[in-house]
PDB file of N, CA and C in Angstrom:
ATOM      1  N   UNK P   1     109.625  92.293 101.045  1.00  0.00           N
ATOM      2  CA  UNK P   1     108.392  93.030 101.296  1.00  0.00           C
ATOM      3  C   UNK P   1     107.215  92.258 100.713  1.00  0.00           C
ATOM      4  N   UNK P   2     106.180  92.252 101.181  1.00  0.00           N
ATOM      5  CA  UNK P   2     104.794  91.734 101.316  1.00  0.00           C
ATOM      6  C   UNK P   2     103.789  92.594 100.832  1.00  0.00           C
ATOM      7  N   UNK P   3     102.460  92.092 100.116  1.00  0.00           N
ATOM      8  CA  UNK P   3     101.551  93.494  99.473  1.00  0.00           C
ATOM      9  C   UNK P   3     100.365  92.337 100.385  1.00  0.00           C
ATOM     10  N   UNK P   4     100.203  93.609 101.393  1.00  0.00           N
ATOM     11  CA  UNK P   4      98.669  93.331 102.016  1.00  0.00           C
ATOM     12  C   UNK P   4      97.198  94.196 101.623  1.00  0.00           C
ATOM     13  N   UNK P   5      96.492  93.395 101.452  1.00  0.00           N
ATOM     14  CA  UNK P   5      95.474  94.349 101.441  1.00  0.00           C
ATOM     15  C   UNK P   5      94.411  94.632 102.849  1.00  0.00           C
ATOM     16  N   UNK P   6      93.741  95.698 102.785  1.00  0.00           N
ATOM     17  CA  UNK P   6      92.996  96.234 103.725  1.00  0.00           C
ATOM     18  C   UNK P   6      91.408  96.301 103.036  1.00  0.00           C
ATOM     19  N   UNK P   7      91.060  95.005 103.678  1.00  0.00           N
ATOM     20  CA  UNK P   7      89.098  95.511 103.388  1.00  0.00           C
ATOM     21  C   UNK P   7      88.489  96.137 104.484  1.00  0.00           C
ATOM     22  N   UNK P   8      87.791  96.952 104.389  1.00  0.00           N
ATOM     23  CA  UNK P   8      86.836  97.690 104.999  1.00  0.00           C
ATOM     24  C   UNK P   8      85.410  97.120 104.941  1.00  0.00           C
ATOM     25  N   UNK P   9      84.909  97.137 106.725  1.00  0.00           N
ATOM     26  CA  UNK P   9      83.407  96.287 106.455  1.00  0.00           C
ATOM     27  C   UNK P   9      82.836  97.361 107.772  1.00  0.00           C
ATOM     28  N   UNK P  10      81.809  97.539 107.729  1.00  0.00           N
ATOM     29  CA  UNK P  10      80.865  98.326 108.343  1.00  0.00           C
ATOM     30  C   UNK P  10      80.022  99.001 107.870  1.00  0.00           C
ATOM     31  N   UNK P  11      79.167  99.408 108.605  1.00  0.00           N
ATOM     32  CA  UNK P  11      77.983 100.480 107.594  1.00  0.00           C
ATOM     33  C   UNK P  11      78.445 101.949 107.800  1.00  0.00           C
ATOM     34  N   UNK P  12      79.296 102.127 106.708  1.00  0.00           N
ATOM     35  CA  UNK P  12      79.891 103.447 106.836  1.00  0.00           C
ATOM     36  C   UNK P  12      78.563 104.284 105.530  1.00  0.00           C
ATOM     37  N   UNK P  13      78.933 105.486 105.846  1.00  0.00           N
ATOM     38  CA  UNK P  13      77.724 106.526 105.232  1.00  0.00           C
ATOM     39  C   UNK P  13      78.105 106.818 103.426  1.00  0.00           C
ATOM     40  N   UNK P  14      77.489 106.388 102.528  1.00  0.00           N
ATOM     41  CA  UNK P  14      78.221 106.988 101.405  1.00  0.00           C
ATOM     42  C   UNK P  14      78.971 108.938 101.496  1.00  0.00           C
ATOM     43  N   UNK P  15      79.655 109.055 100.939  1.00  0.00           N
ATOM     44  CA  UNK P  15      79.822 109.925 100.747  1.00  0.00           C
ATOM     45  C   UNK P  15      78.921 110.983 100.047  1.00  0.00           C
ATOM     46  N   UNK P  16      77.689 110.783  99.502  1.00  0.00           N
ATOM     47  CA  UNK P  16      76.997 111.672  98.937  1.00  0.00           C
ATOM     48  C   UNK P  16      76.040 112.075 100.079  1.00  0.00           C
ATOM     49  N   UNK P  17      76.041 111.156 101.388  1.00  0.00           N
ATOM     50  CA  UNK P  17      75.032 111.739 102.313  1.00  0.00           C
ATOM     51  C   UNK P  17      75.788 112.499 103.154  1.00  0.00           C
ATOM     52  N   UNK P  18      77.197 112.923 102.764  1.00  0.00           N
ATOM     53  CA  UNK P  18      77.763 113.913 104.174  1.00  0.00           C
ATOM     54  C   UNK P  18      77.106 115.559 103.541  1.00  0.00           C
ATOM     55  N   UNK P  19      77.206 116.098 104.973  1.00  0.00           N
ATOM     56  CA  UNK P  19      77.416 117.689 104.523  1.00  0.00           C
ATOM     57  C   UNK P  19      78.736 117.570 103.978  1.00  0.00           C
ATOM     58  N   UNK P  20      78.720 118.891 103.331  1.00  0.00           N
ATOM     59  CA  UNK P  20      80.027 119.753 103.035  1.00  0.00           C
ATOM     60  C   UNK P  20      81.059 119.535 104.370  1.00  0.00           C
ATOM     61  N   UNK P  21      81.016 120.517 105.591  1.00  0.00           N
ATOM     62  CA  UNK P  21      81.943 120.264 106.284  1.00  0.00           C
ATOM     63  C   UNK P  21      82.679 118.617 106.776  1.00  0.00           C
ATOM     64  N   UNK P  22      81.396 117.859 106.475  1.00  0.00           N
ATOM     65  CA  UNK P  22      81.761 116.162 106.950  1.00  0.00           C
ATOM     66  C   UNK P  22      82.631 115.398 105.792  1.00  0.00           C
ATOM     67  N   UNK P  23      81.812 116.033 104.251  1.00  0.00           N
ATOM     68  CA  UNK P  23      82.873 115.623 103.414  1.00  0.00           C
ATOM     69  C   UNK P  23      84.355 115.809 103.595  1.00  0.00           C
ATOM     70  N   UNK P  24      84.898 117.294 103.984  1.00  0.00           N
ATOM     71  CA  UNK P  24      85.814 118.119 104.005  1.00  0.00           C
ATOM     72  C   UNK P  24      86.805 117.276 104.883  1.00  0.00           C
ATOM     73  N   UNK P  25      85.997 117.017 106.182  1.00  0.00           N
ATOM     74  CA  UNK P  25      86.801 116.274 107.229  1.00  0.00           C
ATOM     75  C   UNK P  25      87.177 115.105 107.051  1.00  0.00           C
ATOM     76  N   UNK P  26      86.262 114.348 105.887  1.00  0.00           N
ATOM     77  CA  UNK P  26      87.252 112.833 106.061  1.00  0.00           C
ATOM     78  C   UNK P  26      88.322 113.018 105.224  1.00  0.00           C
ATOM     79  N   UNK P  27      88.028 113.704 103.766  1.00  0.00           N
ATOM     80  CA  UNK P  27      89.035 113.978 102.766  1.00  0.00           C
ATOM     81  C   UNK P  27      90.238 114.469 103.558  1.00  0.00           C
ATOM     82  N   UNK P  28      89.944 115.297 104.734  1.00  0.00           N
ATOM     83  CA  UNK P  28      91.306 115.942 105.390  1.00  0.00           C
ATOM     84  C   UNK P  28      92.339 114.039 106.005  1.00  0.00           C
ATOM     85  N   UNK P  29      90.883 113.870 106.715  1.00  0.00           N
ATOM     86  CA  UNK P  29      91.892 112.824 107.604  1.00  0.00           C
ATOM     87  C   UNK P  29      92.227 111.667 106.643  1.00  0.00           C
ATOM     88  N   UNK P  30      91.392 111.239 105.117  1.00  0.00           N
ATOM     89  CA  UNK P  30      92.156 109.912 104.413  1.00  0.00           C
ATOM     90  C   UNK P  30      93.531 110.834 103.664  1.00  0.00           C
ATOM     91  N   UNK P  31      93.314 111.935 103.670  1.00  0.00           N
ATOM     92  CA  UNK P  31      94.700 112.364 103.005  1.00  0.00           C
ATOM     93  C   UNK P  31      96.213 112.184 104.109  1.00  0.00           C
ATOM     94  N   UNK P  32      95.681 112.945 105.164  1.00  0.00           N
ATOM     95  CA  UNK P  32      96.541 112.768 106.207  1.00  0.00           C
ATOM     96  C   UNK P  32      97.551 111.299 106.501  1.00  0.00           C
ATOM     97  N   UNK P  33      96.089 110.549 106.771  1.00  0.00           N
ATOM     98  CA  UNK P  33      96.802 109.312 106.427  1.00  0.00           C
ATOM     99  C   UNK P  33      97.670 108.293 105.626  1.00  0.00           C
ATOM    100  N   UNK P  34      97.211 108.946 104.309  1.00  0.00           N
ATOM    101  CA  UNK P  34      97.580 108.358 102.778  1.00  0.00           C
ATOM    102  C   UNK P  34      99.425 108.824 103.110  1.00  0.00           C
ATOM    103  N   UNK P  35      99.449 110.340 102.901  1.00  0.00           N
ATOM    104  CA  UNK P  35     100.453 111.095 103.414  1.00  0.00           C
ATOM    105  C   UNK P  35     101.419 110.210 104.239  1.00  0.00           C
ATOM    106  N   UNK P  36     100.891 109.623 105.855  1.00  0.00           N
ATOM    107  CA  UNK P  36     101.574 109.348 106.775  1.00  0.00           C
ATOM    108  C   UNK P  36     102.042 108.304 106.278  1.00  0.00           C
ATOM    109  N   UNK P  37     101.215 107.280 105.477  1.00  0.00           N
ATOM    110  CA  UNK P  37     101.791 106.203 104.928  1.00  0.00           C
ATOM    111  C   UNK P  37     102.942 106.070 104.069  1.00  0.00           C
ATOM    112  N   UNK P  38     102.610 107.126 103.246  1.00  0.00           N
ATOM    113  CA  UNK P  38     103.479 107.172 101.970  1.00  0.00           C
ATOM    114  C   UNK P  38     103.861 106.116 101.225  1.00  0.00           C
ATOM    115  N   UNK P  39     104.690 105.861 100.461  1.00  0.00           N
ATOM    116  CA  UNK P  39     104.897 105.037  99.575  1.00  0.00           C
ATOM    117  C   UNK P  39     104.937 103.438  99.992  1.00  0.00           C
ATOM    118  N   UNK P  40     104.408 103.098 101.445  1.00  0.00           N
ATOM    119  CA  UNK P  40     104.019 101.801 101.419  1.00  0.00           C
ATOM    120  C   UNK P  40     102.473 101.564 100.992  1.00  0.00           C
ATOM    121  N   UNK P  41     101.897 102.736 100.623  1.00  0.00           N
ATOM    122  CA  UNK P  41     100.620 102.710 100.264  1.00  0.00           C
ATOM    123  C   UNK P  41     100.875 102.143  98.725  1.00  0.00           C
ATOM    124  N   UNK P  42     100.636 101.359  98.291  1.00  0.00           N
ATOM    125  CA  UNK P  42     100.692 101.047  96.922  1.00  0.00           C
ATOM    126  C   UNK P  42      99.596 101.559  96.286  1.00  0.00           C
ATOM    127  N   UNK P  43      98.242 101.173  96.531  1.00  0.00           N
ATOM    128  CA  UNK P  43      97.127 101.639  96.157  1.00  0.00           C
ATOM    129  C   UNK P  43      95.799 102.274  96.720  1.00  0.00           C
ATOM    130  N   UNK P  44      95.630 103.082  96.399  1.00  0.00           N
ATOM    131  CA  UNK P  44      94.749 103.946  98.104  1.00  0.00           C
ATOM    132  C   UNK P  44      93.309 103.424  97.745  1.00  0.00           C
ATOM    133  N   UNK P  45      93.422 102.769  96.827  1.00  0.00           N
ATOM    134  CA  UNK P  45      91.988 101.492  96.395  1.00  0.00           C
ATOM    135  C   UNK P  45      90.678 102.649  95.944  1.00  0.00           C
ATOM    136  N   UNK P  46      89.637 102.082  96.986  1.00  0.00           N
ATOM    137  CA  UNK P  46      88.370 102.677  96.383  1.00  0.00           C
ATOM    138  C   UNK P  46      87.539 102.306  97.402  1.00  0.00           C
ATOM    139  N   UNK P  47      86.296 103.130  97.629  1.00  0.00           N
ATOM    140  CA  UNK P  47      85.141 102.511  98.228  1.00  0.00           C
ATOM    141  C   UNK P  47      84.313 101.181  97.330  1.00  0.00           C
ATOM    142  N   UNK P  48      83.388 100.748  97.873  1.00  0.00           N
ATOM    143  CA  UNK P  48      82.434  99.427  96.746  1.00  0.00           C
ATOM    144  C   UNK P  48      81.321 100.253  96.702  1.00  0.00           C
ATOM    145  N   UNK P  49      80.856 100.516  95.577  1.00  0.00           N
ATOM    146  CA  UNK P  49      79.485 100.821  94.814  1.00  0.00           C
ATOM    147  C   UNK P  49      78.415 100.433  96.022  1.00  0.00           C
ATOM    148  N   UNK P  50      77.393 101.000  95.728  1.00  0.00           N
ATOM    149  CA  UNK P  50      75.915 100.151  96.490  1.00  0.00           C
ATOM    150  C   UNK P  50      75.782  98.462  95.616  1.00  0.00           C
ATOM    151  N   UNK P  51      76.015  98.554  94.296  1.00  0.00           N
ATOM    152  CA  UNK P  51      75.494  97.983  93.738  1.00  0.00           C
ATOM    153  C   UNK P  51      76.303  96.286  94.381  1.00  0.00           C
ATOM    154  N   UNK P  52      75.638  95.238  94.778  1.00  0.00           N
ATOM    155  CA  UNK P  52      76.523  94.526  95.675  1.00  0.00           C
ATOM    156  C   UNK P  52      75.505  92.933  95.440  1.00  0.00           C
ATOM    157  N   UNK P  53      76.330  92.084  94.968  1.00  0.00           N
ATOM    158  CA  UNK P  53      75.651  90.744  95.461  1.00  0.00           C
ATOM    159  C   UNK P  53      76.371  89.112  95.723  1.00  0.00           C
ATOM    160  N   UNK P  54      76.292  88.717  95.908  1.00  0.00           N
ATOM    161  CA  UNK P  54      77.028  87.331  96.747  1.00  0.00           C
ATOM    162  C   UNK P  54      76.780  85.711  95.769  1.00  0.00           C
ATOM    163  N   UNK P  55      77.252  85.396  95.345  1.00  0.00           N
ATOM    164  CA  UNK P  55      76.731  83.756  94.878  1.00  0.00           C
ATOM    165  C   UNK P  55      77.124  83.250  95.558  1.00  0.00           C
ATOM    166  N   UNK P  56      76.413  81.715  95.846  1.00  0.00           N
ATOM    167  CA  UNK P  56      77.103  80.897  96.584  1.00  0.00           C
ATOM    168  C   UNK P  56      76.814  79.748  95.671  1.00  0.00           C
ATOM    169  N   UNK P  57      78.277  79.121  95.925  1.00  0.00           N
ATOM    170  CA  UNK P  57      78.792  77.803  94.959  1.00  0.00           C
ATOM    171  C   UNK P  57      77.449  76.477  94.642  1.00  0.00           C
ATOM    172  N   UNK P  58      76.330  76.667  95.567  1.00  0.00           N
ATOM    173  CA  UNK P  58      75.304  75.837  95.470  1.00  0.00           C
ATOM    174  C   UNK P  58      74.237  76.801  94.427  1.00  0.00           C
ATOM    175  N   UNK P  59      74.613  77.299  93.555  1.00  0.00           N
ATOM    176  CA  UNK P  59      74.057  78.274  92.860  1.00  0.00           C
ATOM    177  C   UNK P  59      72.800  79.294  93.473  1.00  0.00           C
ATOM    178  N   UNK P  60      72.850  79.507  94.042  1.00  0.00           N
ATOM    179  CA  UNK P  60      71.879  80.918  95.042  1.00  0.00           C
ATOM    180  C   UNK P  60      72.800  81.970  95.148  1.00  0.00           C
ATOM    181  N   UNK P  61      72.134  83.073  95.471  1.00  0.00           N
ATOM    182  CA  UNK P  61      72.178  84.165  95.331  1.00  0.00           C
ATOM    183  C   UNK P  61      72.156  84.979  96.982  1.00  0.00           C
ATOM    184  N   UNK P  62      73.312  85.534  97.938  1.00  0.00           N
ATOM    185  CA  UNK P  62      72.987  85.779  98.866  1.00  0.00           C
ATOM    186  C   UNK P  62      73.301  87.081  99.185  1.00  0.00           C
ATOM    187  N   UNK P  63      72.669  87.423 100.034  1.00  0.00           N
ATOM    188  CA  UNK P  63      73.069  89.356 100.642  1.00  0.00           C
ATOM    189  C   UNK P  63      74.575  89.078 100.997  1.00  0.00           C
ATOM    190  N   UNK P  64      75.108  90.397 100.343  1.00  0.00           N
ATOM    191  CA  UNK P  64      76.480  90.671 100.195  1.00  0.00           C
ATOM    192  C   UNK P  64      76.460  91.316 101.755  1.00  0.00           C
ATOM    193  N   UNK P  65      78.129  91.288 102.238  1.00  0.00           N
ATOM    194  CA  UNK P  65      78.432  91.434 103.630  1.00  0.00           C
ATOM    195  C   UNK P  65      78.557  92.717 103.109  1.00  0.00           C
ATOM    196  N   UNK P  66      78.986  93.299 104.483  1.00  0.00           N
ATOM    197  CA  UNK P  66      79.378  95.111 104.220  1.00  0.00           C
ATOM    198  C   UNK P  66      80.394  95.474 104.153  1.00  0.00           C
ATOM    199  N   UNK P  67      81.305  94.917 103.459  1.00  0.00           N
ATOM    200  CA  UNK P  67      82.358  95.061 102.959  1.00  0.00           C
ATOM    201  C   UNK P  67      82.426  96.417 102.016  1.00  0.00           C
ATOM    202  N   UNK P  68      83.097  97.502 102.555  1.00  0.00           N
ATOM    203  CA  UNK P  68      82.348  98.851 101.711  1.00  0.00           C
ATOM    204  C   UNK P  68      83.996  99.261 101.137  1.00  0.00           C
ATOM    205  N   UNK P  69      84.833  98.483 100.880  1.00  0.00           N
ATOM    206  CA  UNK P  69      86.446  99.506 100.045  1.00  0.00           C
ATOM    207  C   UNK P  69      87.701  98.467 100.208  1.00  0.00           C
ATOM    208  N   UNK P  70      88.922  98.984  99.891  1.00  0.00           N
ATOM    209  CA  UNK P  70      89.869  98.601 100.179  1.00  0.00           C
ATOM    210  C   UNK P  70      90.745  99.213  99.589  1.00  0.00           C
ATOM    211  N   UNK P  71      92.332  99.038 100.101  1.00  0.00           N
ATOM    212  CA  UNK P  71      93.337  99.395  99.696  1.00  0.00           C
ATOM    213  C   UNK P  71      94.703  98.606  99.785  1.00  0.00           C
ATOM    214  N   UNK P  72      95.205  99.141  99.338  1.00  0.00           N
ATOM    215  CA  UNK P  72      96.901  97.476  99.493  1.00  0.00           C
ATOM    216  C   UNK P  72      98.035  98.435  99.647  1.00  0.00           C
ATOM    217  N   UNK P  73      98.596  97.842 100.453  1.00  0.00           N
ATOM    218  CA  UNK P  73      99.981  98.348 101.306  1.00  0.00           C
ATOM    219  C   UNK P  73     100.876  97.567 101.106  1.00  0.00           C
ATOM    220  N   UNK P  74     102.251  98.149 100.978  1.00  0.00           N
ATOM    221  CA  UNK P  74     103.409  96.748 101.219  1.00  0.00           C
ATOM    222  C   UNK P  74     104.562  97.341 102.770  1.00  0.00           C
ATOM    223  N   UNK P  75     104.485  96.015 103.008  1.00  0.00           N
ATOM    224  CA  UNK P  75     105.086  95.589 104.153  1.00  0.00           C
ATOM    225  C   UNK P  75     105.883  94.870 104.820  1.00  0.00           C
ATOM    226  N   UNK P  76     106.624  94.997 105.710  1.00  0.00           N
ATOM    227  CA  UNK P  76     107.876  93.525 106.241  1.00  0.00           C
ATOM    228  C   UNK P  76     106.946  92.537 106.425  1.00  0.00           C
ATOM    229  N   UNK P  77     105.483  92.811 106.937  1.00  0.00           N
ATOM    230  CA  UNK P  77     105.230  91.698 107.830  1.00  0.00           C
ATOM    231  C   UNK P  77     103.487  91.838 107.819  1.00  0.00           C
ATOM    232  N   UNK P  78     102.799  90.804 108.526  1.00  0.00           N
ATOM    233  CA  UNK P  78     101.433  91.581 109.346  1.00  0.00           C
ATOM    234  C   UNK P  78     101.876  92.385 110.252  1.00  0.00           C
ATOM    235  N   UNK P  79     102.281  92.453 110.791  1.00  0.00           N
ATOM    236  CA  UNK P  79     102.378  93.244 112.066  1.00  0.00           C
ATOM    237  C   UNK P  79     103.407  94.982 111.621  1.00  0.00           C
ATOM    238  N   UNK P  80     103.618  94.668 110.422  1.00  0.00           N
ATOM    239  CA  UNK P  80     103.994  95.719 109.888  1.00  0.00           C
ATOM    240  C   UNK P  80     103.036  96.835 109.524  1.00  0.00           C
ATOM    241  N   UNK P  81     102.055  95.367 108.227  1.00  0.00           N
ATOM    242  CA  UNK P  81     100.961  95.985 107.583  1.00  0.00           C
ATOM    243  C   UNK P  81      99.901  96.542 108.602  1.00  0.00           C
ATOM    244  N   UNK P  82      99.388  96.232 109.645  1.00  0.00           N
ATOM    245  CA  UNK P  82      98.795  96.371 111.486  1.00  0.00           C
ATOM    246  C   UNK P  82      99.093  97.749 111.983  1.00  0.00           C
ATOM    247  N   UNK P  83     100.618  97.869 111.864  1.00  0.00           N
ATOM    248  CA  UNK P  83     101.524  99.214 112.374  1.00  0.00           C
ATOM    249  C   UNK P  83     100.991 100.429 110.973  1.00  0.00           C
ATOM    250  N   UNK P  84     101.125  99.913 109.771  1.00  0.00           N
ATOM    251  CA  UNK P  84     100.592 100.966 109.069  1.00  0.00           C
ATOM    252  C   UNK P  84      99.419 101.943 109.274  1.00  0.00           C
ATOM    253  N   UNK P  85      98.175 100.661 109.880  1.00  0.00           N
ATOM    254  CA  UNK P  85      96.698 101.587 109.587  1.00  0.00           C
ATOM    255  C   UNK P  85      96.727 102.128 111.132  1.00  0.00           C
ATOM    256  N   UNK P  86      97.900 102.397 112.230  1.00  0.00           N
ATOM    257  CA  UNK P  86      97.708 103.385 112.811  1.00  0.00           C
ATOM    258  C   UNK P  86      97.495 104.610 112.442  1.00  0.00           C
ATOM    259  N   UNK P  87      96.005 105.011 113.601  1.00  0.00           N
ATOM    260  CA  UNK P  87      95.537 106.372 112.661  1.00  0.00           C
ATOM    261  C   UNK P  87      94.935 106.386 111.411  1.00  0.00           C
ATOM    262  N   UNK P  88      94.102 105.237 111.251  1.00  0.00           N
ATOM    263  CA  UNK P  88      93.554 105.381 109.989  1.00  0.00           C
ATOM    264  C   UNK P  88      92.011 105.741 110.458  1.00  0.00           C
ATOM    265  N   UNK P  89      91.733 106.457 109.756  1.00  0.00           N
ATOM    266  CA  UNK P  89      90.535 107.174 109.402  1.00  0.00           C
ATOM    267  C   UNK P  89      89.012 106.436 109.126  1.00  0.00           C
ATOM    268  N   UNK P  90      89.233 105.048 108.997  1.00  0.00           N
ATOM    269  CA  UNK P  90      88.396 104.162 108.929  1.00  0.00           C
ATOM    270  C   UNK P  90      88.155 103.690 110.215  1.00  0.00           C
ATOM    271  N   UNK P  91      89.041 103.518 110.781  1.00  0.00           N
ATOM    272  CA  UNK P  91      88.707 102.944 112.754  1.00  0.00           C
ATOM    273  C   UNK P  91      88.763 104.167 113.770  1.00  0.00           C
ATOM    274  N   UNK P  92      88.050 105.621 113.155  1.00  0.00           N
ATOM    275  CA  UNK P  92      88.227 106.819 114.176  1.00  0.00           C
ATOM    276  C   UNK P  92      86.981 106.939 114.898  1.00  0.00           C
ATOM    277  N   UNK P  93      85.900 105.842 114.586  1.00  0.00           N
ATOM    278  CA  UNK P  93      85.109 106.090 115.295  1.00  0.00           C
ATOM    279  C   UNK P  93      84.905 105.768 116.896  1.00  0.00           C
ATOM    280  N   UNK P  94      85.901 104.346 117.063  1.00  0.00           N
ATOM    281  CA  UNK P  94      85.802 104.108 118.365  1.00  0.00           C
ATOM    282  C   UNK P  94      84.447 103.538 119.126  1.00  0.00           C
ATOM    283  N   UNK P  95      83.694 102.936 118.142  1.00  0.00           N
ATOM    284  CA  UNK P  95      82.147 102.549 118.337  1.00  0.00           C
ATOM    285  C   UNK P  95      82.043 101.075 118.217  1.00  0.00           C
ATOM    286  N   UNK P  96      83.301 100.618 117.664  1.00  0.00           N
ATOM    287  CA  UNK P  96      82.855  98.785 117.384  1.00  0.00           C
ATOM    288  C   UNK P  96      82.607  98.650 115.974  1.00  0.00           C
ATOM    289  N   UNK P  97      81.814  99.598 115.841  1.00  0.00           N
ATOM    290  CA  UNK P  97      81.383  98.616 114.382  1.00  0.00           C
ATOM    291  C   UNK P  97      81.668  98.537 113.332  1.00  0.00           C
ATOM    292  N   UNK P  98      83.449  99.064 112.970  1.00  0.00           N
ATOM    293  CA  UNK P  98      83.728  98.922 112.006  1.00  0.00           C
ATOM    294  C   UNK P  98      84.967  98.015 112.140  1.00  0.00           C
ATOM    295  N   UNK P  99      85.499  97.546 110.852  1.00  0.00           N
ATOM    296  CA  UNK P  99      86.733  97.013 111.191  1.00  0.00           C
ATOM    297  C   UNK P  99      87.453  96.862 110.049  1.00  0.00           C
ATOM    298  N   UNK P 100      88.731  96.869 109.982  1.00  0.00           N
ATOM    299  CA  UNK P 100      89.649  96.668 108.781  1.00  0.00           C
ATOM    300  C   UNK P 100      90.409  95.407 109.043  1.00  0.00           C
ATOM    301  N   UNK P 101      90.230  94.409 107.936  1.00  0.00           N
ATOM    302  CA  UNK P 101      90.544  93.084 107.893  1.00  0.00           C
ATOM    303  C   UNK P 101      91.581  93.440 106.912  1.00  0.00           C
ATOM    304  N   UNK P 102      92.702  92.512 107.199  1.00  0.00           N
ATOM    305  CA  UNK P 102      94.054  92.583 106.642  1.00  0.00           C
ATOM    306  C   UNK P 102      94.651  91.196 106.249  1.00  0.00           C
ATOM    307  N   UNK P 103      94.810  91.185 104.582  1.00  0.00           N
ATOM    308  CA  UNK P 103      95.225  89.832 104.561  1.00  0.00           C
ATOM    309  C   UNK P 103      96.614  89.974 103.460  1.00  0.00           C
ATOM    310  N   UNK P 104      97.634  89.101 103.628  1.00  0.00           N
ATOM    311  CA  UNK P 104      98.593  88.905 102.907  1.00  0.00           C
ATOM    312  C   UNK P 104      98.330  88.606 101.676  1.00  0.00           C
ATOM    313  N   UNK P 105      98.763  89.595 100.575  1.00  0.00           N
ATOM    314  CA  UNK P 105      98.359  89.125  98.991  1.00  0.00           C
ATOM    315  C   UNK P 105      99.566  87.836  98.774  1.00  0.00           C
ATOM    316  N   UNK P 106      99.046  86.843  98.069  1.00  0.00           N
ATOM    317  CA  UNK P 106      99.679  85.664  97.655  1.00  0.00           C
ATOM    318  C   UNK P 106     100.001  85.838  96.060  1.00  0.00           C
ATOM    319  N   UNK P 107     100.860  84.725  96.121  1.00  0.00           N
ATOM    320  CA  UNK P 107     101.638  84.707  94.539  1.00  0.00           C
ATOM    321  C   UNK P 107     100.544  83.632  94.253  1.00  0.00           C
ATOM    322  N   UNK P 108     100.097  83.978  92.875  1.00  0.00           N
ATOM    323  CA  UNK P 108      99.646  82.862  92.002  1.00  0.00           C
ATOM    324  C   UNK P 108     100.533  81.965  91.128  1.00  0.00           C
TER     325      UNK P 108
END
């Protein structure tokens, strides 16, 4: 088994700007999901703060991408870790503009 992680990039809404019922509904559907996953979910991660900034190796300072969370799963495979975020709650919009990038955690 394999530990992938899942970043999240789009301009998703903080959570302090939902109503009540909008809060209610994602908490329903990331639980649902967490649930469906179950124990290949290793870590159900976190969203990223606003607070956000980028260096680049030529010493400057650049606007951070929108990379807004992540979480890590373990898996046979990619195409395992792929099969997991069916139904995930992060790609329910169906609009394009979000996306969950998936990469194989490596041994150091």
């Amino acid at each position: 088994m394999s530990k992938f992680i899942y970043l999240y990039k789009g301009p998703a809404t903080p959570m302090d700007q939902f109503t009540k019922e909008q809060s209610e509904a994602q908490m329903a559907a990331w639980g649902a999901w967490m649930e469906k996953t179950g124990p290949a979910l290793l870590e159900a991660g976190a969203p990223f703060a606003p607070s956000r900034t980028a260096l680049v190796d030529d010493g400057t300072v650049a606007e951070a991408s929108d990379l807004n969370g992540y979480s890590i799963v373990e898996a046979e495979s990619l195409a395992g870790a792929r099969a997991l975020a069916d139904g995930h709650p992060f790609l329910s919009d169906g609009n394009g503009k979000f996306t969950l990038e998936i990469f194989e955690l490596g041994e150091m």
